[in-house]
mmCIF file of C-alpha atoms and ligand atoms in Angstrom:
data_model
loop_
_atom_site.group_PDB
_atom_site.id
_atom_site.type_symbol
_atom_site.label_atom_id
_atom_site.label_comp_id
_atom_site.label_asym_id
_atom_site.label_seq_id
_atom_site.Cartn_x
_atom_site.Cartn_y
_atom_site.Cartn_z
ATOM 1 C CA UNK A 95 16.088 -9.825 4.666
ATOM 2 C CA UNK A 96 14.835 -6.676 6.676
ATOM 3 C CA UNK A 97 16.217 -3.803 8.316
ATOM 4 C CA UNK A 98 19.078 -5.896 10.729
ATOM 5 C CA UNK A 99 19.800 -7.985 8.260
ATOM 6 C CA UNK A 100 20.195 -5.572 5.354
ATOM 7 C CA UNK A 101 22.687 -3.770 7.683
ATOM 8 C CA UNK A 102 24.226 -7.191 8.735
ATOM 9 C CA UNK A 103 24.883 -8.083 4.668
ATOM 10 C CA UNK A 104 26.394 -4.831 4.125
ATOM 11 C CA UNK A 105 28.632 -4.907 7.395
ATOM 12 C CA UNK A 106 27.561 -1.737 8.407
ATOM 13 C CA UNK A 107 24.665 0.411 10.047
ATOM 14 C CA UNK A 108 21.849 1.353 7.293
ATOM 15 C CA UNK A 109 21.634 5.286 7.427
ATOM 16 C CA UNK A 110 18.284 6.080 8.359
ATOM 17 C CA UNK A 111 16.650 9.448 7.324
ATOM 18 C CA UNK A 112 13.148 10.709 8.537
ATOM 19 C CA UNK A 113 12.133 13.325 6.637
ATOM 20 C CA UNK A 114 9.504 15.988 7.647
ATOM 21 C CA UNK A 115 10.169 18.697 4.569
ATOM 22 C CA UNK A 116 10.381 17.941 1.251
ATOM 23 C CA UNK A 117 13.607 19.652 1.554
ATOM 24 C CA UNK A 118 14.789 16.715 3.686
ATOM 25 C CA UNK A 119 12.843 14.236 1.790
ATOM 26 C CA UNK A 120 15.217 15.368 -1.366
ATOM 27 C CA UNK A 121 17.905 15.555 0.308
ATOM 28 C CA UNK A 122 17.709 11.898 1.769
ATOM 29 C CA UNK A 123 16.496 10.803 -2.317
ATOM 30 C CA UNK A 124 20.004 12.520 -3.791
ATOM 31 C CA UNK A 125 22.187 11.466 -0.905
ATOM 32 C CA UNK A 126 22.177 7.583 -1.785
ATOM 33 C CA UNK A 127 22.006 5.107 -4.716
ATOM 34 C CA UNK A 128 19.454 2.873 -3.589
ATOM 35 C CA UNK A 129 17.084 3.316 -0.457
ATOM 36 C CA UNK A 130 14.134 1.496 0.899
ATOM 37 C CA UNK A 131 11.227 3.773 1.957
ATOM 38 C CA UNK A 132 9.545 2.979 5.108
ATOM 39 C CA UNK A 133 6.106 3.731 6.576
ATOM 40 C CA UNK A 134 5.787 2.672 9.676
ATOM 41 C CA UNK A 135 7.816 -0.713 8.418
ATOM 42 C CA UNK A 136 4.920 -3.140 9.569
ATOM 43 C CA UNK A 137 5.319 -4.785 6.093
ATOM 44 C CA UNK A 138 8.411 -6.122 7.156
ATOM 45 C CA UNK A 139 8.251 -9.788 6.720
ATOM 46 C CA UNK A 140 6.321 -9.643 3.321
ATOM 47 C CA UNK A 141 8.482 -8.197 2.098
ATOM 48 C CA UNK A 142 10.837 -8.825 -1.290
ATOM 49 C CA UNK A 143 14.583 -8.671 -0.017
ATOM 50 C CA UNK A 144 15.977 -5.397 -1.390
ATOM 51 C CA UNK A 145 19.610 -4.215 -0.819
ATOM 52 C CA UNK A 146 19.989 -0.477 0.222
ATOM 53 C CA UNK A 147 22.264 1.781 1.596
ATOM 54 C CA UNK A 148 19.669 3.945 3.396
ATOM 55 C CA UNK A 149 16.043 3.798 5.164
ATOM 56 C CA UNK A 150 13.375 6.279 4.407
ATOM 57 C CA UNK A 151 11.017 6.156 6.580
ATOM 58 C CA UNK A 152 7.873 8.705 6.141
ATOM 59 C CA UNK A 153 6.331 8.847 9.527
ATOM 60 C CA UNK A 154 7.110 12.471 10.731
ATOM 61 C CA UNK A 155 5.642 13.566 6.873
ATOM 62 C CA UNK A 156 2.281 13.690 8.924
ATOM 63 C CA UNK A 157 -0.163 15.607 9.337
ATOM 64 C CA UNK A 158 -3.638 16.587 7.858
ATOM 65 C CA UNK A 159 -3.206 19.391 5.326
ATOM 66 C CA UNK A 160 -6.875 19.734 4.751
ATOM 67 C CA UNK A 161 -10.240 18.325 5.188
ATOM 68 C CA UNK A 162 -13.511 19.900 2.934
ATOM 69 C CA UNK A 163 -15.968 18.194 4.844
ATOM 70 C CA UNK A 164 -18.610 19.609 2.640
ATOM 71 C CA UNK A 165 -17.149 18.530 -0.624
ATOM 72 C CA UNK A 166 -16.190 14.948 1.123
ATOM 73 C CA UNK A 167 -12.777 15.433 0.615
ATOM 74 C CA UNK A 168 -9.521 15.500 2.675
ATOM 75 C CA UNK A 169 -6.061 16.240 1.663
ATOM 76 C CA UNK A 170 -3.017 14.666 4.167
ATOM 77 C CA UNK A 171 0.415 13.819 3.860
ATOM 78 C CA UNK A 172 1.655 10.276 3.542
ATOM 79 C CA UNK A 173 3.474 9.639 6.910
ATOM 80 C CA UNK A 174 -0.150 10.040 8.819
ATOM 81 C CA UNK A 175 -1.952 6.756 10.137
ATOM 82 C CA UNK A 176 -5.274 5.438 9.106
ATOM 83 C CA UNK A 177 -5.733 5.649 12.717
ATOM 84 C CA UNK A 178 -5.205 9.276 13.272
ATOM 85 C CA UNK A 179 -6.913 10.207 9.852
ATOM 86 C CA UNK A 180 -10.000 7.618 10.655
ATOM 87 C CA UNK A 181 -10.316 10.100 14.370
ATOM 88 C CA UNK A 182 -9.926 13.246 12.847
ATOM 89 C CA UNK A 183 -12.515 12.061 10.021
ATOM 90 C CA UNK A 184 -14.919 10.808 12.729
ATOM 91 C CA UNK A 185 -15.444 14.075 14.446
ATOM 92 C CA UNK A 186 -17.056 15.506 11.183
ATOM 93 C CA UNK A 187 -18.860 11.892 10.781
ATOM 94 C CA UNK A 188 -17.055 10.569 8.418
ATOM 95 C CA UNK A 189 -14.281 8.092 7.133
ATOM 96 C CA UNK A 190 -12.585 5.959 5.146
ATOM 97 C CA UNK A 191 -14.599 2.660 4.591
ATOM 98 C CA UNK A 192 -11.525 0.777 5.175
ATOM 99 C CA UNK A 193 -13.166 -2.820 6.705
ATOM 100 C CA UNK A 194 -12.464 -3.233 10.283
ATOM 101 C CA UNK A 195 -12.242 -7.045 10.043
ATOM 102 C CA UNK A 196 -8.967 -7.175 8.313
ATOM 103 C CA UNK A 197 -6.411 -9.058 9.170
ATOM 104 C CA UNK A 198 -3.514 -7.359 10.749
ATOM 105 C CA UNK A 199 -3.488 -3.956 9.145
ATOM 106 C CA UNK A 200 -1.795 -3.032 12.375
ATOM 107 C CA UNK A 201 -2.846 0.484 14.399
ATOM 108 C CA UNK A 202 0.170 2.325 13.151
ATOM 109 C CA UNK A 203 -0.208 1.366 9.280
ATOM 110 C CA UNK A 204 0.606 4.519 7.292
ATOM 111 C CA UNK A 205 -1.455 6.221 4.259
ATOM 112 C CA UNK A 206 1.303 6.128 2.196
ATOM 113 C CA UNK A 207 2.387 2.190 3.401
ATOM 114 C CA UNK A 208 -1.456 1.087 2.514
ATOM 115 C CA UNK A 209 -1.961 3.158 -0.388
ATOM 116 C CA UNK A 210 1.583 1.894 -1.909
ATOM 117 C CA UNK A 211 0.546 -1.946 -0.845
ATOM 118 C CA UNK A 212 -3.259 -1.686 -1.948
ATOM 119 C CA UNK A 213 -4.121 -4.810 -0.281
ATOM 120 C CA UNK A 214 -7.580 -5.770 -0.201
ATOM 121 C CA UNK A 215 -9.564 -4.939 3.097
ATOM 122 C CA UNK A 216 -13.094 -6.586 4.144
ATOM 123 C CA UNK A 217 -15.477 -3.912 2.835
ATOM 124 C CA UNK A 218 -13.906 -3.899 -0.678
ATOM 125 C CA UNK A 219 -16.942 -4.683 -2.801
ATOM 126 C CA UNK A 220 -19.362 -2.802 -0.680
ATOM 127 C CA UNK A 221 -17.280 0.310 -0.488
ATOM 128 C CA UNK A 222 -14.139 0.363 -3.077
ATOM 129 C CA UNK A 223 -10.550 0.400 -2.209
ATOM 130 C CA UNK A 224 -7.503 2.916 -2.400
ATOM 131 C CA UNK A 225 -7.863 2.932 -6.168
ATOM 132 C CA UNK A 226 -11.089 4.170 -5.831
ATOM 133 C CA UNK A 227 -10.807 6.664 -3.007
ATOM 134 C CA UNK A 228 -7.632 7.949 -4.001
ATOM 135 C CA UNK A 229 -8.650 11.255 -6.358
ATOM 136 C CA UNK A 230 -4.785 12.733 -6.048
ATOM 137 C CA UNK A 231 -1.543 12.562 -4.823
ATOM 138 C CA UNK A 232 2.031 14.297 -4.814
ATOM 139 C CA UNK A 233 5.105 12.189 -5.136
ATOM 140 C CA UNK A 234 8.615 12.591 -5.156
ATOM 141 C CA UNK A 235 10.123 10.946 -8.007
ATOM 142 C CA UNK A 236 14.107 9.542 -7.174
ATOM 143 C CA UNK A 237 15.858 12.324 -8.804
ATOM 144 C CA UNK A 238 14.152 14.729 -6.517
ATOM 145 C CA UNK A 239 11.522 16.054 -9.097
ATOM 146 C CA UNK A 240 8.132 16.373 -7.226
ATOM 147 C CA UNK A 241 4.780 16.091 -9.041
ATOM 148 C CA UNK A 242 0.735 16.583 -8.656
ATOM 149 C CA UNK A 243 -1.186 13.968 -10.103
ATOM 150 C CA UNK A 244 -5.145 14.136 -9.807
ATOM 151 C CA UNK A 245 -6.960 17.024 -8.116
ATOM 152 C CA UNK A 246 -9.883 17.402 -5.684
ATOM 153 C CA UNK A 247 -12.472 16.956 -8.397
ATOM 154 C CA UNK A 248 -14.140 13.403 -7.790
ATOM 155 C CA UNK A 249 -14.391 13.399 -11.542
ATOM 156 C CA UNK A 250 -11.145 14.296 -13.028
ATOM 157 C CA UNK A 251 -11.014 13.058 -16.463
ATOM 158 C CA UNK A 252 -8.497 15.328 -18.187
ATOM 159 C CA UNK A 253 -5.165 13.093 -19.092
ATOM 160 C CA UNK A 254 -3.912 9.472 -18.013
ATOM 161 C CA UNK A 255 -4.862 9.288 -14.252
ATOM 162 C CA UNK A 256 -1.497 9.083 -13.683
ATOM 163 C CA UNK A 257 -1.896 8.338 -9.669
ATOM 164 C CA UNK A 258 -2.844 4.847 -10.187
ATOM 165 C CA UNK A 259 0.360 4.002 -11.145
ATOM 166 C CA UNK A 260 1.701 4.472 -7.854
ATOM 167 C CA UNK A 261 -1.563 3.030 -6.365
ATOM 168 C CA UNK A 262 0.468 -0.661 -5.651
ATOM 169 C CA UNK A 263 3.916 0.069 -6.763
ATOM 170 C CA UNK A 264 5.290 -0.750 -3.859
ATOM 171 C CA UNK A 265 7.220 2.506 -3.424
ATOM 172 C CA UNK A 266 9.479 1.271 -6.695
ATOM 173 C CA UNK A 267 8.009 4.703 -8.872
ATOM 174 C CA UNK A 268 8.148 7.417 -6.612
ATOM 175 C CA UNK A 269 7.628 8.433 -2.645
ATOM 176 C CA UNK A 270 4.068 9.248 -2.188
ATOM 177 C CA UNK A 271 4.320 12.605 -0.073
ATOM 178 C CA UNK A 272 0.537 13.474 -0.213
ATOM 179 C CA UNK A 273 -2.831 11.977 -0.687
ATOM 180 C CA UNK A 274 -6.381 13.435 -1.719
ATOM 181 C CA UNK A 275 -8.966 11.019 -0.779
ATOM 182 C CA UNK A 276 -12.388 10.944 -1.104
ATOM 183 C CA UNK A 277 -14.375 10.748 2.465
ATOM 184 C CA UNK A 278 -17.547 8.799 2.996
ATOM 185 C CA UNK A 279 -20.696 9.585 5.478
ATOM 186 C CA UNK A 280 -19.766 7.250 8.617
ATOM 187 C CA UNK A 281 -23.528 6.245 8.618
ATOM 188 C CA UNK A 282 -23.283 5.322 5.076
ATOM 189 C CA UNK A 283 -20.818 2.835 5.662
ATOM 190 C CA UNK A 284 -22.615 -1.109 5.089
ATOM 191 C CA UNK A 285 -21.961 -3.915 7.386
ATOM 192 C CA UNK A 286 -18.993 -6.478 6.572
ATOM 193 C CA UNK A 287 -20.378 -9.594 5.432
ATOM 194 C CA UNK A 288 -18.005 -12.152 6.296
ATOM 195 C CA UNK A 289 -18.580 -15.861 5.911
ATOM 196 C CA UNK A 290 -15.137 -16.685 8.314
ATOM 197 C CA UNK A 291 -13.912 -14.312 10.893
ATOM 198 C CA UNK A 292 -11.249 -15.857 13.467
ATOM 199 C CA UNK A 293 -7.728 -14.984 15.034
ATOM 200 C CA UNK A 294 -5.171 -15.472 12.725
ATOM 201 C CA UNK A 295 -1.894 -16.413 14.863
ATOM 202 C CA UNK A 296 1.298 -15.243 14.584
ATOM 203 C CA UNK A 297 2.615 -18.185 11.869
ATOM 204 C CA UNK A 298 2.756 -17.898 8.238
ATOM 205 C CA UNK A 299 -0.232 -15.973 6.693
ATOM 206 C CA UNK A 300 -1.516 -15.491 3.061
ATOM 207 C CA UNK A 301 -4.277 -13.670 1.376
ATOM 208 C CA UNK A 302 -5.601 -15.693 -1.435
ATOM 209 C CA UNK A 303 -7.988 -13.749 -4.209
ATOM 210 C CA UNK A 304 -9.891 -16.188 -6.268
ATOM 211 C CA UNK A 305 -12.683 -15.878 -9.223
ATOM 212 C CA UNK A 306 -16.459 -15.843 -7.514
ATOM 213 C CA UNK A 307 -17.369 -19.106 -8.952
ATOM 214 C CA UNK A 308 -14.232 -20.878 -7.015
ATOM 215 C CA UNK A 309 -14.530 -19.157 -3.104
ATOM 216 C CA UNK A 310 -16.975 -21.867 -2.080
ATOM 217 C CA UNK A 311 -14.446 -24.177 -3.121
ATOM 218 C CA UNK A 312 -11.224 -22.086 -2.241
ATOM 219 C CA UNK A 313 -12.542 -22.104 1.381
ATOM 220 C CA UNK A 314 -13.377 -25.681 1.862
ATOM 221 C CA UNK A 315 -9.605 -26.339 0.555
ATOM 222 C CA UNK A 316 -7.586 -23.637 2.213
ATOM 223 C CA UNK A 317 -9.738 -23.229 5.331
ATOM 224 C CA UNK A 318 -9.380 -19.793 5.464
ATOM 225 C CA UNK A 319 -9.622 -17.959 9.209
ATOM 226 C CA UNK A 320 -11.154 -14.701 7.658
ATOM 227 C CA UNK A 321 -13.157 -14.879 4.120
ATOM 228 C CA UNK A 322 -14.712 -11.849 2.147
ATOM 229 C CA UNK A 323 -17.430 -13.555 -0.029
ATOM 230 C CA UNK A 324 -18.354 -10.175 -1.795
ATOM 231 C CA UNK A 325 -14.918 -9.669 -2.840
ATOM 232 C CA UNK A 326 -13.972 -13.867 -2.772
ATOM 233 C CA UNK A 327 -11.023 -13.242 -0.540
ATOM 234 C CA UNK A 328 -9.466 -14.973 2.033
ATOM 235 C CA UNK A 329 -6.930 -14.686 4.750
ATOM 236 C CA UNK A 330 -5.182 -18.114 5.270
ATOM 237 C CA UNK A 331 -3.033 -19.425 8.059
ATOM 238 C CA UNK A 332 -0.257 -21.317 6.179
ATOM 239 C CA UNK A 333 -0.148 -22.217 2.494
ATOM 240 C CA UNK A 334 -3.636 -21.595 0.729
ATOM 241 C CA UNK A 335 -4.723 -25.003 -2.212
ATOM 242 C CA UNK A 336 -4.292 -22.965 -5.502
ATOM 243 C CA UNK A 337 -7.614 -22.007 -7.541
ATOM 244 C CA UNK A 338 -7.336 -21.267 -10.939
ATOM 245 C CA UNK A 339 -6.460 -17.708 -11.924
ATOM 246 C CA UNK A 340 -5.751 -16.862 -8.321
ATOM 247 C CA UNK A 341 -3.975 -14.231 -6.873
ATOM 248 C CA UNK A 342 -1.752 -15.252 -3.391
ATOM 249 C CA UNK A 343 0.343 -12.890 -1.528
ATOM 250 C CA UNK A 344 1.995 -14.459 1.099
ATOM 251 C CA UNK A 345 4.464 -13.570 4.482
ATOM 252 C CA UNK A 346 8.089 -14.274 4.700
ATOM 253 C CA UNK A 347 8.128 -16.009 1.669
ATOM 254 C CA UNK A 348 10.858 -13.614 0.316
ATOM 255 C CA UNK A 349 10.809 -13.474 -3.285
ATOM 256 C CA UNK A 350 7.833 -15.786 -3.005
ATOM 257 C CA UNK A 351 5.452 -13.573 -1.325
ATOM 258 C CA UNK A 352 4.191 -12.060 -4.576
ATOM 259 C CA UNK A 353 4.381 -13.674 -7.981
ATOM 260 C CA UNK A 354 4.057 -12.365 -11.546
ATOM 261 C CA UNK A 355 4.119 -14.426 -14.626
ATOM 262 C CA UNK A 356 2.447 -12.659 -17.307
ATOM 263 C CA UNK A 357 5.742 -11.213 -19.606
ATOM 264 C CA UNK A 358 3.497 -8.536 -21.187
ATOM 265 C CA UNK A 359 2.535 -7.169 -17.719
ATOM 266 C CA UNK A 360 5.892 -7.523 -16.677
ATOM 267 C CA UNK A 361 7.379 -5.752 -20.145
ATOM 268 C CA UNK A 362 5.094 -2.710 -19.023
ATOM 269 C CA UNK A 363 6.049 -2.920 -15.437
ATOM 270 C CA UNK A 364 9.733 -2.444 -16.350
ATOM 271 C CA UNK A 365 8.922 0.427 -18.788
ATOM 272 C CA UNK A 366 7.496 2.046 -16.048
ATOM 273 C CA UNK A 367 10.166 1.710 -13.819
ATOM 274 C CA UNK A 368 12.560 2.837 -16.451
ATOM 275 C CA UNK A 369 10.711 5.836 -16.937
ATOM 276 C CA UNK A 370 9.878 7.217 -13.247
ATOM 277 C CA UNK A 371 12.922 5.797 -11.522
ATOM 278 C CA UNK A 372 15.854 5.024 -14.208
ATOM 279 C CA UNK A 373 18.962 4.477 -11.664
ATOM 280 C CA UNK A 374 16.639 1.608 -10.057
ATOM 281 C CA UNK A 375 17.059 3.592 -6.501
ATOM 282 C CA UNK A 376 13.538 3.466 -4.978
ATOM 283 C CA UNK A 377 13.025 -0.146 -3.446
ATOM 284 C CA UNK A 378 15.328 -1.840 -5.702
ATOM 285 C CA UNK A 379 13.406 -5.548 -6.824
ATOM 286 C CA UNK A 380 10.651 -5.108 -4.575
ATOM 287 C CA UNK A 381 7.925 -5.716 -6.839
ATOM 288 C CA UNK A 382 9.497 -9.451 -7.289
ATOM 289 C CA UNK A 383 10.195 -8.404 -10.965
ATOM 290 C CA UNK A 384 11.495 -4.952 -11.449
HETATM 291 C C1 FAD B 680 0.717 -10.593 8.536
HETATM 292 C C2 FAD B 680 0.184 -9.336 7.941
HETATM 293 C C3 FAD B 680 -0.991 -9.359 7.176
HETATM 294 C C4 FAD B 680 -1.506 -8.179 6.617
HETATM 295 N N1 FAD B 680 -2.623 -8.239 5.847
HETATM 296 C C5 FAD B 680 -3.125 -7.109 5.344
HETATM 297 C C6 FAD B 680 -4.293 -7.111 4.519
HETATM 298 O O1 FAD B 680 -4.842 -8.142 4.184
HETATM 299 N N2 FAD B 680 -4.779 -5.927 4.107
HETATM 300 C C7 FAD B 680 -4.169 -4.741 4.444
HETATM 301 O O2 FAD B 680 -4.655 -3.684 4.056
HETATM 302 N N3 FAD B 680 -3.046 -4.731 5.177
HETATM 303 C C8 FAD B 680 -2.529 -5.881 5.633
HETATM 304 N N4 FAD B 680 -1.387 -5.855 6.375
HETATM 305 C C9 FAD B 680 -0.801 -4.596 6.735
HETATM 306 C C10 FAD B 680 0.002 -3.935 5.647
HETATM 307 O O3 FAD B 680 1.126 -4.728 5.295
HETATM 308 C C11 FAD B 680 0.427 -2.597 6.239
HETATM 309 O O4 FAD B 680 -0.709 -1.912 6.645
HETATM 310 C C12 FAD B 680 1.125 -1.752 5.221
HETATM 311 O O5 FAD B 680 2.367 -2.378 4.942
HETATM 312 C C13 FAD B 680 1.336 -0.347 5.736
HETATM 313 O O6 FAD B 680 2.134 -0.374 6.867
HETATM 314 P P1 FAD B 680 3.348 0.612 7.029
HETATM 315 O O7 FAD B 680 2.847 2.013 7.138
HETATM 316 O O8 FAD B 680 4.200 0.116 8.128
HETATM 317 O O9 FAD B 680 4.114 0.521 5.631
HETATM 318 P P2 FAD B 680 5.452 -0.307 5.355
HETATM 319 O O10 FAD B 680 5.195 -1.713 5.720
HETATM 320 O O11 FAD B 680 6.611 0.379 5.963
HETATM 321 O O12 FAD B 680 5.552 -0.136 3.766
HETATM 322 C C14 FAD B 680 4.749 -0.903 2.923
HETATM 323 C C15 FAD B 680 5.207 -0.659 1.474
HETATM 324 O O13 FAD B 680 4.871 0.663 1.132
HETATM 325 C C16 FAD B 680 6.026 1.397 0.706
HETATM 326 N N5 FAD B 680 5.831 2.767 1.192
HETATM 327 C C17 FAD B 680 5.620 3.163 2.471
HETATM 328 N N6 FAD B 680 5.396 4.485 2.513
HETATM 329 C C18 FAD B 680 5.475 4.934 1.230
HETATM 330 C C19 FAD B 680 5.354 6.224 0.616
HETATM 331 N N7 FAD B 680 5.073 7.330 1.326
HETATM 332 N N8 FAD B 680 5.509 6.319 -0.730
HETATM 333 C C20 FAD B 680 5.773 5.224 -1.472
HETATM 334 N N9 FAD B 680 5.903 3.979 -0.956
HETATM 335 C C21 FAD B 680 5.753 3.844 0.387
HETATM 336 C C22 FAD B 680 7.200 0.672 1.322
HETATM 337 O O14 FAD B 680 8.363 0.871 0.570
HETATM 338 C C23 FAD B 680 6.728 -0.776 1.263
HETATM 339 O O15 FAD B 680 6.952 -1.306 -0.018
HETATM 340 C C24 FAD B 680 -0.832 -6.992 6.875
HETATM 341 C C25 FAD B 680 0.346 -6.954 7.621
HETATM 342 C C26 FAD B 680 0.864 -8.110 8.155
HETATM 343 C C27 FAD B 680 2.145 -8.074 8.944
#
């Protein structure tokens, strides 16, 4: 169920808010008792039916805030693309080594959409991922309370690095309003090494993550259009043949399109929730389990 049909199930127009303040952003968090928070929405049909009253969307919280290209660092707020922030980077000659092979990250994807779906991306064992080149954010928890995680130090290891949480979360923690990444030399960026690379279609897509020892096998059974040896994923048009200890995320497959069986992790999962967001507003059920 997305945006139309949310509003069709409820019988009424979802209230939309776009934010640009944290002021606003508050505002639009205290106003309602549950809300879905939007990046550019691309996600759409992956995603978990929730039911809202209100839309959040983040794209006019944009904007570089700062970029120390000596120190390799940049600090911008959530509603900016990887587009705009990949430009900007290039004219000091660097980046983000997000791979440029991967499937359907779509032109207008936000920071704070990627960084709050951490999906994997073709250079991922070269060059790291959002967990790695996220050093601090700000968020905006659901009861309006606002909060600095991290810092600009590459090595920060005073406390829990509390960021991480929200590194994945699906926006079911907190809004993420601001992100400190760490930049990378453009000419230090390797070369993808794909063993697949092909169109995927418009049809039903999944990304399948297997163990090293079972890609070989994973891509003669799911014949995958794009495959990442170094990181043993692949990109599948239609339903991927399961590998042990595999990890499948699939579109339109509603409650389906992300599964989680292990009770401890889910146990720690809902403590988590209960802790940063304890009316359930933020995304209610998109994680597929809280
Ligand atoms: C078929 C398909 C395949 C894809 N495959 C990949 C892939 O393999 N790898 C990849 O990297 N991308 C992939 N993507 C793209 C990925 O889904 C989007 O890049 C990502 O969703 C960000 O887009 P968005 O800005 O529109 O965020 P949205 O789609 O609007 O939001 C994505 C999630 O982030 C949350 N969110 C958004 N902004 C914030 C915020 N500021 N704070 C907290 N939570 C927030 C939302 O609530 C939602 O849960 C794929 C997309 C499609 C359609």
């Amino acid at each position: 169920m997305h945006r139309a049909q949310e509003a069709l199930a409820r019988g009424r127009q979802l209230t939309r808010h776009r934010p640009a303040t944290l002021e606003e952003l508050r505002d639009a968090l205290l106003s309602h008792r549950a809300l879905r928070v939007e990046g550019l929405g691309l996600q759409g049909a992956w995603a978990i039916p929730v039911e809202v009253e209100a839309v959040v969307s983040m794209r006019a919280f944009a904007g570089i805030v700062e970029h120390d290209v000596a120190d390799h660092v940049v600090v911008v707020r959530t509603g900016t693309t990887l587009q705009a922030l990949q430009t900007a980077l290039a004219e000091r000659r660097q980046c983000l080594p997000f791979g440029t092979s991967t499937p359907d990250p779509g032109p207008g994807s936000t920071l704070g959409g990627l960084v709050a779906m951490s999906l994997p991306h073709t250079l991922e064992a070269q060059s790291g991922s959002w967990r790695d080149w996220v050093i601090g954010m700000r968020v905006m928890l659901a009861d309006g309370t606002t909060a600095k995680c991290g810092s600009k130090a590459v090595k920060n290891v005073a406390g829990f690095d509390v960021q991480k949480l929200f590194i994945g979360a699906r926006g079911t923690l907190g809004v993420i309003t601001e992100l400190t990444l760490r930049t990378f030399a453009t000419a230090s960026v390797p070369m993808e090494r794909l063993t697949h690379i092909e169109a995927l279609g418009d049809g039903p897509i999944a990304v399948q993550r297997t163990l090293p020892a079972n890609f070989h096998a994973a891509c003669q059974a799911s014949g995958p259009k794009v495959a990442d040896a170094a990181s043993s994923t692949l990109w599948v048009a239609g339903e991927p043949v399961r590998q042990p200890e595999d990890w499948v995320l699939r579109r339109g497959a509603g409650v389906n399109s992300l599964s989680i069986a292990d009770p401890t992790l889910i146990a720690m999962m809902r403590r988590a929730k209960d802790r940063f967001d304890p009316e359930g507003k933020l995304n209610p059920g998109a994680m597929g389990v809280v």
